[in-house]
Coordinates of C-alpha atoms in Angstrom, one line a residue:
X1 CA 0.0 0.0 0.0
X2 CA 1.2 3.5 -0.9
X3 CA 2.5 5.5 2.1
X4 CA 1.4 9.1 2.2
X5 CA 3.1 11.8 4.2
X6 CA 1.6 15.3 4.7
X7 CA 3.3 18.6 5.3
X8 CA 2.3 22.2 5.7
X9 CA -0.3 22.4 8.4
X10 CA -0.2 25.2 11.0
X11 CA -1.9 28.2 12.4
X12 CA -3.2 31.0 10.1
X13 CA -5.4 34.0 10.6
X14 CA -8.8 34.2 9.0
X15 CA -8.5 35.4 5.5
X16 CA -5.1 34.0 5.1
X17 CA -3.7 31.2 3.0
X18 CA -1.9 27.9 3.5
X19 CA -0.6 25.2 1.3
X20 CA -0.6 21.5 2.2
X21 CA 1.6 19.0 0.5
X22 CA 1.5 15.2 0.4
X23 CA 4.2 12.9 -1.0
X24 CA 3.7 9.4 -2.0
X25 CA 6.2 6.7 -1.2
X26 CA 6.3 5.2 -4.7
X27 CA 5.6 6.0 -8.3
X28 CA 1.9 6.5 -9.0
X29 CA 0.2 5.3 -12.1
X30 CA -2.3 7.0 -14.3
X31 CA -5.2 5.0 -12.8
X32 CA -4.5 6.4 -9.4
X33 CA -6.2 9.3 -7.7
X34 CA -5.2 11.5 -4.7
X35 CA -7.2 13.7 -2.5
X36 CA -7.7 15.5 0.7
X37 CA -10.2 14.9 3.5
X38 CA -10.6 16.8 6.7
X39 CA -12.2 16.2 10.1
X40 CA -13.1 19.0 12.4
X41 CA -13.7 18.5 16.2
X42 CA -17.0 16.8 16.8
X43 CA -17.7 16.5 13.1
X44 CA -17.6 13.7 10.6
X45 CA -14.7 13.3 8.2
X46 CA -15.4 14.9 4.8
X47 CA -13.8 15.0 1.4
X48 CA -12.4 18.3 0.3
X49 CA -10.8 17.8 -3.1
X50 CA -9.4 15.1 -5.3
X51 CA -7.3 14.8 -8.5
X52 CA -6.9 12.1 -11.1
X53 CA -3.2 11.3 -11.4
X54 CA -3.3 10.6 -15.1
X55 CA -5.7 13.2 -16.5
X56 CA -5.5 15.9 -13.8
X57 CA -9.2 16.0 -13.5
X58 CA -10.3 17.6 -10.3
X59 CA -13.2 17.5 -7.9
X60 CA -14.0 19.9 -5.0
X61 CA -16.5 19.9 -2.2
X62 CA -18.8 22.9 -2.3
X63 CA -17.1 24.4 0.7
X64 CA -13.8 24.3 -1.2
X65 CA -14.8 25.7 -4.6
X66 CA -13.3 29.0 -5.4
X67 CA -11.0 28.9 -2.4
X68 CA -9.0 25.7 -2.6
X69 CA -6.9 24.4 -5.5
X70 CA -5.6 20.9 -5.8
X71 CA -2.6 20.1 -8.0
X72 CA -0.1 17.4 -8.6
X73 CA 3.6 17.2 -9.4
X74 CA 4.0 13.9 -11.2
X75 CA 7.8 14.1 -11.1
X76 CA 7.8 14.5 -7.3
X77 CA 4.9 12.1 -6.6
X78 CA 3.4 15.0 -4.7
X79 CA -0.1 16.5 -4.5
X80 CA -0.7 20.0 -3.1
X81 CA -3.7 21.7 -1.7
X82 CA -3.6 25.5 -1.9
X83 CA -6.1 27.1 0.5
X84 CA -7.0 30.7 0.5
X85 CA -9.5 33.0 2.2
X86 CA -9.5 30.6 5.1
X87 CA -12.1 30.8 7.8
X88 CA -12.3 29.3 11.3
X89 CA -14.7 26.8 9.8
X90 CA -11.8 25.4 7.9
X91 CA -10.0 24.4 11.2
X92 CA -9.6 20.6 11.0
X93 CA -7.1 17.8 10.7
X94 CA -6.4 17.4 7.0
X95 CA -5.7 14.0 5.6
X96 CA -4.1 13.1 2.3
X97 CA -5.6 10.1 0.6
X98 CA -5.0 7.9 -2.4
X99 CA -6.4 5.0 -4.3
X100 CA -7.6 3.7 -7.6
X101 CA -11.1 2.5 -6.7
X102 CA -13.1 5.3 -5.1
X103 CA -13.6 8.9 -6.1
X104 CA -12.6 10.8 -4.0
X105 CA -10.0 8.1 -3.1
X106 CA -9.8 6.6 0.3
X107 CA -7.7 3.4 0.2
X108 CA -4.6 4.9 1.6
X109 CA -4.4 7.6 4.3
X110 CA -1.7 9.8 5.6
X111 CA -1.5 10.6 9.3
X112 CA -3.0 14.0 9.0
X113 CA -1.8 17.5 9.6
X114 CA -3.5 20.1 11.8
X115 CA -4.8 23.3 10.2
X116 CA -6.0 26.0 12.7
X117 CA -7.6 29.2 11.5
X118 CA -7.9 31.9 14.1
X119 CA -10.6 34.6 14.0

């Protein structure tokens, strides 16, 4: 199973920006997808964005549209999530995910990185 490692979480003020990165432990094939989920305290885990490794096709949750951008670097086996205009409601643990069956993918999970948005 692919191992995923996230980087880039932290504390940011409302209205600010933050970029998360996730690196996969091995070469990814075109049939693979990568994504981001998040879980806020007391809430269920939810999908945020996803990207097809081969085509670059993307998907966003309604809460992320217009503010978040997911991208991939195939040479580095890395997926990024650029987040802007952050609000306290974006505070959560963000998880990188990967897989080739589901969309958004959920076969492999990173350990998560905390994002905290202060008001």
